[in-house]
């Protein structure tokens, strides 16, 4: 059997394996690489009423696919992966060769000539074949031409909060991507305008641009639902609902009067800007594909200002991407932080002033010092709480200047209180001590009003450096002035 076939088959295709002994008896077996372009060879088939044709195809993946065809055109298929090919799955010839029309015609001709008596049959595999849809699903529609266009829409369904320490926020999003691929029309049944299917099933049948959210955290995207709709016009629409944790850059220099921009970025994970361009998806008459759902920020510590879609061409080294961006502008609800941070600090500052209203008697010496000391420690604790709720930063923030000024004013009140007690009990200058004590009742609130007036005059970022310098100068001049003035008075008393 091998000797009869070997003259017509090259060495790599000359290893014939009969299926069983019964099938091998007086039944010529022929093997040739099917569905492979640019192969031509001769097959010698002997006369037999029940002759079968069998061939083996070595795929590019290195797996051998054994097939056979009888005179009825029925093809059996089995894959050999380390085990004997003992299972044959019958398939019709049309199904077996779907998309390979030239090979189908050749094998149909071979079937008709199976019973030819001692005749040489020449089977020529064409050098070029029409690829099937599955062969082309990794090639974009305009492959070799202009970049393909993918329209995007990003809709914020629900906002779950921003974490300023870790630099991210969590949101429930609906992303929509739409592109045109005329090859996908073949999947739409006759009589209907569109076909919808799960995206996992559709991705195995059509090309898709591999769109994804690119500013996500590690493991920060969970797809809750995904569906693809194919229209008879050739348009393909992918709709995903995702729960995502997205990275963001927060500028907290004006905290708690700051405004932030939350961005959701999408791009193709496999195609560069010269192959794919993204554009905003145009809204329909009664539907918008991008934006924020009404009431999303109700009850949050952020207020919605605006939401806009844009496109960015971004180049980083050899990476050039066309990115779609939904920018959500929000402003902080200052009243929330005024109640929890600013108001308690002002209360502690006023408490530190009360020491100047306590009697200058030995019995009140400890209460006066303790009140001032506890106020300083309390504001430092409040400062640590604020620091824990904000990210680490290299520059100065408004809240830092505020808390530093608060600590310096309270510490000054503490030291002035100690100075008054020293003048009274150590130097024995009761009259001077009472005069200084009365003056501090007015000077300390006045100094505080000037400092905080400067702080609240401008709370935005650009003025922070100058504001910090002005506040420090006012504090320095006020404290040093009080010390020098009372030192001169003390010298005169002596």
Short mmCIF file of C-alpha atoms in Angstrom, two decimals:
data_model
loop_
_atom_site.label_atom_id
_atom_site.label_comp_id
_atom_site.label_asym_id
_atom_site.label_seq_id
_atom_site.Cartn_x
_atom_site.Cartn_y
_atom_site.Cartn_z
CA UNK A 1 0.00 0.00 0.00
CA UNK A 2 2.78 2.42 0.93
CA UNK A 3 4.70 1.59 -2.23
CA UNK A 4 1.64 2.36 -4.37
CA UNK A 5 1.14 5.79 -2.95
CA UNK A 6 4.68 6.92 -2.17
CA UNK A 7 5.62 8.00 -5.75
CA UNK A 8 2.90 10.63 -5.65
CA UNK A 9 3.36 11.96 -2.11
CA UNK A 10 6.37 13.82 -0.77
CA UNK A 11 8.26 12.42 2.18
CA UNK A 12 6.63 14.58 4.91
CA UNK A 13 3.21 13.28 3.83
CA UNK A 14 4.11 9.63 3.16
CA UNK A 15 3.49 8.13 6.57
CA UNK A 16 0.16 6.35 6.20
CA UNK A 17 -1.66 4.95 9.18
CA UNK A 18 -4.55 2.51 8.54
CA UNK A 19 -7.44 2.90 10.95
CA UNK A 20 -8.01 -0.82 11.56
CA UNK A 21 -6.83 -4.00 9.96
CA UNK A 22 -10.22 -4.54 8.33
CA UNK A 23 -10.25 -1.05 6.85
CA UNK A 24 -6.70 -1.46 5.63
CA UNK A 25 -7.37 -4.61 3.58
CA UNK A 26 -7.34 -3.87 -0.18
CA UNK A 27 -8.55 -0.31 0.44
CA UNK A 28 -6.11 2.35 -0.78
CA UNK A 29 -5.65 5.11 1.78
CA UNK A 30 -4.55 8.53 0.60
CA UNK A 31 -3.43 11.37 2.83
CA UNK A 32 -2.96 14.97 1.80
CA UNK A 33 -2.80 18.30 3.70
CA UNK A 34 -6.31 19.75 3.35
CA UNK A 35 -7.29 23.40 3.49
CA UNK A 36 -3.71 24.55 2.95
CA UNK A 37 -2.90 26.92 0.11
CA UNK A 38 -0.33 26.28 -2.63
CA UNK A 39 -0.24 22.46 -2.45
CA UNK A 40 -0.47 20.30 -5.56
CA UNK A 41 0.09 16.57 -5.86
CA UNK A 42 -1.18 13.43 -7.56
CA UNK A 43 -3.13 10.67 -5.89
CA UNK A 44 -3.43 7.18 -7.28
CA UNK A 45 -6.74 5.59 -6.28
CA UNK A 46 -7.42 1.96 -7.15
CA UNK A 47 -10.79 0.51 -8.15
CA UNK A 48 -13.09 -0.33 -5.27
CA UNK A 49 -16.86 -0.21 -4.91
CA UNK A 50 -16.61 1.02 -1.32
CA UNK A 51 -13.49 3.05 -1.66
CA UNK A 52 -12.91 5.85 0.85
CA UNK A 53 -10.56 8.76 0.67
CA UNK A 54 -8.69 9.63 3.83
CA UNK A 55 -6.35 12.52 4.45
CA UNK A 56 -4.50 14.11 7.31
CA UNK A 57 -3.98 17.87 7.79
CA UNK A 58 -1.15 19.28 9.85
CA UNK A 59 -2.43 22.60 11.24
CA UNK A 60 -0.22 25.56 12.04
CA UNK A 61 -0.60 24.71 15.71
CA UNK A 62 1.11 21.36 15.11
CA UNK A 63 -2.01 19.25 15.71
CA UNK A 64 -2.84 16.49 13.22
CA UNK A 65 -6.43 16.38 12.02
CA UNK A 66 -7.36 13.05 10.40
CA UNK A 67 -10.29 13.08 8.02
CA UNK A 68 -11.94 10.65 5.58
CA UNK A 69 -14.57 10.98 2.91
CA UNK A 70 -16.72 8.26 1.39
CA UNK A 71 -18.59 8.22 -1.89
CA UNK A 72 -21.58 9.94 -0.24
CA UNK A 73 -19.55 12.97 0.63
CA UNK A 74 -19.59 12.31 4.37
CA UNK A 75 -16.46 13.42 6.12
CA UNK A 76 -15.27 12.02 9.42
CA UNK A 77 -12.97 14.09 11.62
CA UNK A 78 -10.74 13.18 14.55
CA UNK A 79 -7.95 15.09 16.30
CA UNK A 80 -4.91 13.20 17.51
CA UNK A 81 -3.45 14.70 20.72
CA UNK A 82 -1.34 11.89 22.09
CA UNK A 83 -4.09 9.27 21.83
CA UNK A 84 -5.21 6.95 19.02
CA UNK A 85 -7.83 8.41 16.70
CA UNK A 86 -10.56 6.02 17.74
CA UNK A 87 -13.44 8.51 17.51
CA UNK A 88 -14.71 9.80 14.18
CA UNK A 89 -17.22 12.61 14.20
CA UNK A 90 -19.23 12.61 10.94
CA UNK A 91 -19.69 16.00 9.34
CA UNK A 92 -21.15 16.94 6.01
CA UNK A 93 -18.67 18.04 3.40
CA UNK A 94 -20.33 21.46 3.12
CA UNK A 95 -19.96 22.08 6.87
CA UNK A 96 -16.41 20.74 6.89
CA UNK A 97 -15.26 23.09 4.13
CA UNK A 98 -17.39 26.12 5.00
CA UNK A 99 -15.57 29.18 3.69
CA UNK A 100 -13.11 27.15 1.62
CA UNK A 101 -15.03 27.00 -1.64
CA UNK A 102 -12.12 26.05 -3.87
CA UNK A 103 -11.15 23.06 -1.72
CA UNK A 104 -14.79 22.00 -1.55
CA UNK A 105 -15.06 21.96 -5.32
CA UNK A 106 -11.88 19.91 -5.61
CA UNK A 107 -13.03 17.29 -3.11
CA UNK A 108 -16.48 17.11 -4.70
CA UNK A 109 -14.74 16.34 -7.98
CA UNK A 110 -12.66 13.73 -6.23
CA UNK A 111 -15.82 12.11 -4.85
CA UNK A 112 -17.31 11.82 -8.32
CA UNK A 113 -14.19 10.10 -9.60
CA UNK A 114 -13.71 7.75 -6.66
CA UNK A 115 -15.03 4.83 -8.72
CA UNK A 116 -12.87 5.54 -11.76
CA UNK A 117 -11.08 2.40 -12.78
CA UNK A 118 -7.33 2.65 -12.22
CA UNK A 119 -7.34 6.32 -13.08
CA UNK A 120 -4.91 8.98 -11.93
CA UNK A 121 -6.73 11.83 -10.25
CA UNK A 122 -5.00 15.17 -10.15
CA UNK A 123 -6.07 17.31 -7.19
CA UNK A 124 -4.66 20.82 -7.30
CA UNK A 125 -4.96 22.94 -4.17
CA UNK A 126 -5.28 26.60 -5.23
CA UNK A 127 -2.52 29.03 -4.30
CA UNK A 128 -5.03 31.62 -3.03
CA UNK A 129 -8.26 31.07 -1.17
CA UNK A 130 -11.03 33.26 0.16
CA UNK A 131 -10.65 33.46 3.98
CA UNK A 132 -13.67 32.80 6.12
CA UNK A 133 -15.11 35.21 8.67
CA UNK A 134 -13.35 33.35 11.46
CA UNK A 135 -10.03 33.71 9.61
CA UNK A 136 -10.49 37.48 9.43
CA UNK A 137 -11.84 38.26 12.89
CA UNK A 138 -8.40 39.44 14.06
CA UNK A 139 -8.11 41.91 11.18
CA UNK A 140 -9.78 45.29 11.53
CA UNK A 141 -12.28 46.27 8.81
CA UNK A 142 -9.97 48.89 7.22
CA UNK A 143 -6.83 46.82 7.57
CA UNK A 144 -4.11 48.33 5.39
CA UNK A 145 -6.06 51.55 4.92
CA UNK A 146 -7.34 54.41 7.03
CA UNK A 147 -7.65 54.03 10.82
CA UNK A 148 -10.91 52.53 11.99
CA UNK A 149 -13.21 54.74 14.04
CA UNK A 150 -14.81 53.66 17.31
CA UNK A 151 -17.42 55.91 18.91
CA UNK A 152 -17.51 55.78 22.71
CA UNK A 153 -19.91 56.76 25.42
CA UNK A 154 -19.32 56.68 29.20
CA UNK A 155 -22.25 57.09 31.56
CA UNK A 156 -21.84 57.38 35.33
CA UNK A 157 -24.69 55.41 36.84
CA UNK A 158 -23.68 55.56 40.49
CA UNK A 159 -20.83 57.14 42.44
CA UNK A 160 -19.58 55.17 45.43
CA UNK A 161 -17.12 57.73 46.80
CA UNK A 162 -13.56 59.00 46.42
CA UNK A 163 -10.60 57.92 48.50
CA UNK A 164 -8.18 60.85 48.66
CA UNK A 165 -5.51 58.88 50.52
CA UNK A 166 -5.19 56.05 47.97
CA UNK A 167 -5.91 58.38 45.04
CA UNK A 168 -8.88 56.62 43.47
CA UNK A 169 -12.66 56.57 43.27
CA UNK A 170 -15.25 53.85 42.73
CA UNK A 171 -18.11 54.15 40.25
CA UNK A 172 -20.79 52.11 38.53
CA UNK A 173 -20.41 52.83 34.80
CA UNK A 174 -22.15 52.02 31.54
CA UNK A 175 -19.72 52.08 28.62
CA UNK A 176 -20.88 52.01 25.00
CA UNK A 177 -18.67 51.39 21.97
CA UNK A 178 -19.86 51.45 18.37
CA UNK A 179 -17.98 50.68 15.16
CA UNK A 180 -18.78 49.56 11.62
CA UNK A 181 -17.85 46.15 10.21
CA UNK A 182 -19.74 45.02 7.07
CA UNK A 183 -18.47 41.46 7.56
CA UNK A 184 -20.67 41.09 10.64
CA UNK A 185 -23.87 41.54 8.60
CA UNK A 186 -23.70 37.85 7.65
CA UNK A 187 -24.58 36.94 11.25
CA UNK A 188 -27.90 38.85 11.19
CA UNK A 189 -30.77 36.49 10.26
CA UNK A 190 -33.00 37.36 7.34
CA UNK A 191 -36.09 39.36 8.23
CA UNK A 192 -34.66 41.17 11.27
CA UNK A 193 -32.77 44.43 11.55
CA UNK A 194 -30.41 43.48 14.38
CA UNK A 195 -29.07 40.58 16.40
CA UNK A 196 -28.01 40.74 20.06
CA UNK A 197 -25.84 38.19 21.81
CA UNK A 198 -23.52 37.94 24.82
CA UNK A 199 -20.20 39.58 24.07
CA UNK A 200 -18.20 36.45 24.96
CA UNK A 201 -20.06 34.54 22.23
CA UNK A 202 -19.84 37.40 19.74
CA UNK A 203 -16.10 37.91 20.22
CA UNK A 204 -15.51 34.43 18.81
CA UNK A 205 -17.34 35.34 15.61
CA UNK A 206 -16.57 38.97 14.81
CA UNK A 207 -13.75 41.45 15.07
CA UNK A 208 -13.77 43.84 18.01
CA UNK A 209 -11.40 46.70 18.96
CA UNK A 210 -10.54 45.44 22.48
CA UNK A 211 -11.75 48.62 24.20
CA UNK A 212 -11.15 48.90 27.94
CA UNK A 213 -10.94 51.41 30.79
CA UNK A 214 -7.25 52.31 30.98
CA UNK A 215 -6.98 54.29 34.24
CA UNK A 216 -8.33 51.43 36.33
CA UNK A 217 -6.57 50.18 39.42
CA UNK A 218 -5.06 46.70 39.56
CA UNK A 219 -8.01 44.31 39.45
CA UNK A 220 -10.27 47.34 39.65
CA UNK A 221 -12.81 46.49 36.92
CA UNK A 222 -15.61 43.98 37.27
CA UNK A 223 -17.91 43.51 34.28
CA UNK A 224 -21.46 43.04 35.54
CA UNK A 225 -23.09 42.61 32.12
CA UNK A 226 -21.99 42.77 28.49
CA UNK A 227 -23.96 42.50 25.25
CA UNK A 228 -23.21 43.08 21.57
CA UNK A 229 -25.80 44.15 19.02
CA UNK A 230 -25.12 43.71 15.29
CA UNK A 231 -27.23 45.82 12.93
CA UNK A 232 -28.00 45.07 9.32
CA UNK A 233 -26.33 48.34 8.39
CA UNK A 234 -23.00 46.88 9.53
CA UNK A 235 -22.90 48.83 12.77
CA UNK A 236 -21.77 46.89 15.85
CA UNK A 237 -22.55 48.17 19.34
CA UNK A 238 -20.98 46.86 22.55
CA UNK A 239 -22.60 47.85 25.87
CA UNK A 240 -20.89 47.03 29.17
CA UNK A 241 -21.90 47.71 32.72
CA UNK A 242 -18.84 47.74 34.94
CA UNK A 243 -18.06 48.37 38.58
CA UNK A 244 -14.67 50.08 38.50
CA UNK A 245 -12.11 51.50 40.88
CA UNK A 246 -10.29 54.21 38.93
CA UNK A 247 -7.06 56.02 39.68
CA UNK A 248 -7.22 59.80 39.93
CA UNK A 249 -4.95 62.73 40.68
CA UNK A 250 -6.35 64.90 43.46
CA UNK A 251 -5.21 68.48 44.03
CA UNK A 252 -6.01 69.16 47.69
CA UNK A 253 -4.07 72.42 47.97
CA UNK A 254 -7.34 74.33 48.57
CA UNK A 255 -8.95 71.70 50.85
CA UNK A 256 -11.72 71.99 52.07
CA UNK A 257 -12.60 74.58 49.41
CA UNK A 258 -11.17 72.54 46.54
CA UNK A 259 -12.65 71.30 43.26
CA UNK A 260 -11.65 68.05 41.59
CA UNK A 261 -11.82 66.43 38.15
CA UNK A 262 -12.68 62.74 38.03
CA UNK A 263 -11.66 61.13 34.74
CA UNK A 264 -12.67 57.86 33.08
CA UNK A 265 -10.34 56.98 30.21
CA UNK A 266 -10.98 54.34 27.54
CA UNK A 267 -8.78 53.12 24.71
CA UNK A 268 -7.99 50.04 22.65
CA UNK A 269 -5.62 47.66 24.39
CA UNK A 270 -4.29 46.27 21.09
CA UNK A 271 -4.37 49.03 18.43
CA UNK A 272 -2.29 52.18 18.16
CA UNK A 273 -3.57 55.60 17.10
CA UNK A 274 -2.60 55.01 13.46
CA UNK A 275 -4.96 52.02 13.38
CA UNK A 276 -7.85 53.17 15.55
CA UNK A 277 -9.28 56.57 16.43
CA UNK A 278 -11.94 57.15 19.09
CA UNK A 279 -14.67 59.78 18.79
CA UNK A 280 -17.51 60.75 21.15
CA UNK A 281 -20.75 58.91 20.47
CA UNK A 282 -23.44 61.31 19.31
CA UNK A 283 -26.54 61.35 21.56
CA UNK A 284 -29.89 60.21 20.25
CA UNK A 285 -33.06 62.29 20.40
CA UNK A 286 -34.07 61.00 23.83
CA UNK A 287 -30.90 59.32 25.05
CA UNK A 288 -27.38 60.36 25.94
CA UNK A 289 -24.57 57.83 25.96
CA UNK A 290 -22.24 59.99 28.06
CA UNK A 291 -22.79 61.96 31.22
CA UNK A 292 -23.90 61.52 34.82
CA UNK A 293 -27.22 60.19 36.06
CA UNK A 294 -29.35 62.80 37.79
CA UNK A 295 -29.09 62.65 41.58
CA UNK A 296 -25.89 60.61 41.55
CA UNK A 297 -24.08 62.97 43.94
CA UNK A 298 -27.02 63.57 46.28
CA UNK A 299 -25.93 62.99 49.87
CA UNK A 300 -22.22 62.95 48.95
CA UNK A 301 -19.52 65.34 50.10
CA UNK A 302 -19.01 66.39 46.47
CA UNK A 303 -21.28 68.45 44.21
CA UNK A 304 -21.50 67.86 40.46
CA UNK A 305 -20.39 70.85 38.38
CA UNK A 306 -20.22 69.44 34.83
CA UNK A 307 -19.51 66.31 32.77
CA UNK A 308 -17.88 66.47 29.34
CA UNK A 309 -16.53 63.96 26.80
CA UNK A 310 -13.30 64.57 24.92
CA UNK A 311 -10.61 62.79 22.89
CA UNK A 312 -6.90 62.80 23.67
CA UNK A 313 -4.03 61.72 21.40
CA UNK A 314 -1.41 60.59 23.91
CA UNK A 315 2.18 59.70 23.08
CA UNK A 316 4.51 58.06 25.61
CA UNK A 317 7.78 56.84 24.05
CA UNK A 318 6.67 54.39 21.31
CA UNK A 319 3.14 54.12 22.71
CA UNK A 320 0.68 56.34 20.82
CA UNK A 321 -2.96 55.94 21.77
CA UNK A 322 -6.22 57.63 20.92
CA UNK A 323 -8.10 57.86 24.21
CA UNK A 324 -11.66 58.79 25.02
CA UNK A 325 -12.21 60.66 28.29
CA UNK A 326 -15.23 61.47 30.40
CA UNK A 327 -14.28 64.37 32.69
CA UNK A 328 -16.53 64.85 35.72
CA UNK A 329 -15.95 68.19 37.46
CA UNK A 330 -16.99 68.27 41.11
CA UNK A 331 -16.65 70.71 44.00
CA UNK A 332 -16.39 69.86 47.66
CA UNK A 333 -19.26 70.53 50.06
CA UNK A 334 -17.35 72.82 52.43
CA UNK A 335 -20.10 72.88 55.04
CA UNK A 336 -19.47 69.24 55.91
CA UNK A 337 -15.82 69.90 56.74
CA UNK A 338 -16.54 73.22 58.38
CA UNK A 339 -18.59 71.36 60.97
CA UNK A 340 -16.13 68.55 61.52
CA UNK A 341 -12.76 70.37 61.22
CA UNK A 342 -12.98 74.16 61.27
CA UNK A 343 -15.62 74.72 63.93
CA UNK A 344 -13.97 72.42 66.56
CA UNK A 345 -10.65 74.19 65.98
CA UNK A 346 -12.23 77.62 66.58
CA UNK A 347 -13.89 76.32 69.75
CA UNK A 348 -10.51 75.17 71.10
CA UNK A 349 -9.00 78.55 70.22
CA UNK A 350 -11.68 80.41 72.20
CA UNK A 351 -11.14 78.03 75.14
CA UNK A 352 -7.46 78.96 75.11
CA UNK A 353 -8.43 82.61 75.55
CA UNK A 354 -10.56 81.93 78.66
CA UNK A 355 -7.44 81.50 80.80
CA UNK A 356 -7.06 85.28 80.83
CA UNK A 357 -10.46 85.59 82.48
CA UNK A 358 -9.59 83.31 85.42
CA UNK A 359 -8.49 85.01 88.69
CA UNK A 360 -4.77 85.57 89.28
CA UNK A 361 -4.78 83.59 92.51
CA UNK A 362 -2.52 80.69 93.47
CA UNK A 363 -5.50 78.33 93.50
CA UNK A 364 -6.18 79.09 89.83
CA UNK A 365 -2.62 78.75 88.61
CA UNK A 366 -2.99 75.07 87.70
CA UNK A 367 -6.41 75.46 85.99
CA UNK A 368 -5.06 78.33 83.88
CA UNK A 369 -2.04 76.33 82.68
CA UNK A 370 -3.99 73.10 82.20
CA UNK A 371 -6.69 74.81 80.12
CA UNK A 372 -4.10 76.28 77.74
CA UNK A 373 -2.17 73.03 77.54
CA UNK A 374 -5.20 70.87 76.86
CA UNK A 375 -6.31 73.22 74.08
CA UNK A 376 -2.96 72.87 72.32
CA UNK A 377 -2.98 69.07 72.63
CA UNK A 378 -6.57 68.88 71.35
CA UNK A 379 -5.87 70.93 68.23
CA UNK A 380 -2.79 68.79 67.49
CA UNK A 381 -5.00 65.70 67.69
CA UNK A 382 -7.47 67.34 65.32
CA UNK A 383 -4.56 68.12 62.99
CA UNK A 384 -3.56 64.44 62.89
CA UNK A 385 -7.12 63.48 61.98
CA UNK A 386 -7.06 65.87 59.04
CA UNK A 387 -3.67 64.56 57.90
CA UNK A 388 -4.99 60.98 57.86
CA UNK A 389 -7.84 61.93 55.51
CA UNK A 390 -5.61 63.58 52.89
CA UNK A 391 -2.89 62.16 50.60
CA UNK A 392 0.79 62.78 51.17
CA UNK A 393 1.88 65.89 49.31
CA UNK A 394 5.03 67.82 48.67
CA UNK A 395 3.47 71.28 48.59
CA UNK A 396 1.50 73.31 51.08
CA UNK A 397 -2.28 73.17 51.44
CA UNK A 398 -4.71 75.72 52.85
CA UNK A 399 -5.66 73.41 55.69
CA UNK A 400 -1.98 73.14 56.66
CA UNK A 401 -1.64 76.92 57.00
CA UNK A 402 -4.90 77.08 58.94
CA UNK A 403 -3.90 74.40 61.44
CA UNK A 404 -0.36 75.77 61.82
CA UNK A 405 -1.73 79.23 62.57
CA UNK A 406 -4.18 77.74 65.05
CA UNK A 407 -1.42 75.86 66.89
CA UNK A 408 0.84 78.92 67.01
CA UNK A 409 -1.94 81.12 68.43
CA UNK A 410 -2.81 78.59 71.14
CA UNK A 411 0.83 78.01 72.00
CA UNK A 412 1.32 81.78 72.27
CA UNK A 413 -1.64 82.00 74.64
CA UNK A 414 -0.09 79.23 76.73
CA UNK A 415 3.29 80.94 76.93
CA UNK A 416 1.75 84.36 77.70
CA UNK A 417 -0.26 82.74 80.50
CA UNK A 418 2.94 81.28 81.96
CA UNK A 419 4.58 84.70 81.62
CA UNK A 420 1.78 86.42 83.54
CA UNK A 421 2.01 83.83 86.34
CA UNK A 422 5.78 84.31 86.51
CA UNK A 423 5.47 88.09 86.78
CA UNK A 424 2.95 87.68 89.58
CA UNK A 425 4.37 84.85 91.66
CA UNK A 426 8.10 84.98 90.94
CA UNK A 427 8.73 88.70 90.43
CA UNK A 428 5.97 89.88 92.74
CA UNK A 429 4.72 92.51 90.27
CA UNK A 430 1.00 92.03 90.79
CA UNK A 431 -0.02 95.32 89.20
CA UNK A 432 1.99 94.67 86.05
CA UNK A 433 0.73 91.08 85.88
CA UNK A 434 -2.89 92.23 86.08
CA UNK A 435 -2.27 94.88 83.40
CA UNK A 436 -0.69 92.37 81.00
CA UNK A 437 -3.48 89.87 81.70
CA UNK A 438 -6.14 92.45 80.82
CA UNK A 439 -4.31 93.46 77.63
CA UNK A 440 -4.06 89.83 76.41
CA UNK A 441 -7.85 89.51 76.65
CA UNK A 442 -7.99 91.91 73.70
CA UNK A 443 -4.69 91.38 71.89
CA UNK A 444 -5.00 87.61 71.38
CA UNK A 445 -8.50 87.72 69.78
CA UNK A 446 -7.40 90.69 67.66
CA UNK A 447 -4.30 88.88 66.43
CA UNK A 448 -6.42 85.82 65.63
CA UNK A 449 -8.92 87.87 63.62
CA UNK A 450 -6.13 89.41 61.50
CA UNK A 451 -4.51 86.03 60.78
CA UNK A 452 -7.74 84.24 59.86
CA UNK A 453 -8.90 87.21 57.85
CA UNK A 454 -5.85 86.73 55.64
CA UNK A 455 -6.49 82.99 55.44
CA UNK A 456 -10.13 83.25 54.39
CA UNK A 457 -9.53 86.12 51.96
CA UNK A 458 -8.31 83.66 49.30
CA UNK A 459 -8.66 79.92 49.69
CA UNK A 460 -7.55 78.78 46.23
CA UNK A 461 -4.17 77.29 45.41
CA UNK A 462 -2.29 80.07 43.55
CA UNK A 463 -2.25 82.42 46.58
CA UNK A 464 -1.15 79.89 49.19
CA UNK A 465 2.56 80.68 49.16
CA UNK A 466 2.03 84.41 49.63
CA UNK A 467 -0.71 83.82 52.17
CA UNK A 468 1.56 81.60 54.25
CA UNK A 469 4.29 84.25 54.27
CA UNK A 470 1.86 87.03 55.26
CA UNK A 471 0.37 84.96 58.07
CA UNK A 472 3.76 84.07 59.50
CA UNK A 473 4.85 87.72 59.39
CA UNK A 474 1.71 88.88 61.19
CA UNK A 475 2.11 86.23 63.87
CA UNK A 476 5.80 86.95 64.32
CA UNK A 477 5.32 90.71 64.57
CA UNK A 478 2.36 90.36 66.94
CA UNK A 479 4.02 87.90 69.33
CA UNK A 480 7.42 89.61 69.29
CA UNK A 481 5.74 93.00 69.73
CA UNK A 482 3.86 91.82 72.82
CA UNK A 483 7.01 90.33 74.31
CA UNK A 484 9.17 93.40 73.68
CA UNK A 485 6.54 95.84 74.91
CA UNK A 486 6.01 94.01 78.19
CA UNK A 487 9.74 93.52 78.66
CA UNK A 488 10.26 97.27 78.47
CA UNK A 489 7.44 97.78 80.95
CA UNK A 490 8.95 95.24 83.32
CA UNK A 491 12.30 97.00 83.21
CA UNK A 492 10.62 100.29 84.05
CA UNK A 493 8.90 98.78 87.04
CA UNK A 494 12.26 97.87 88.43
#
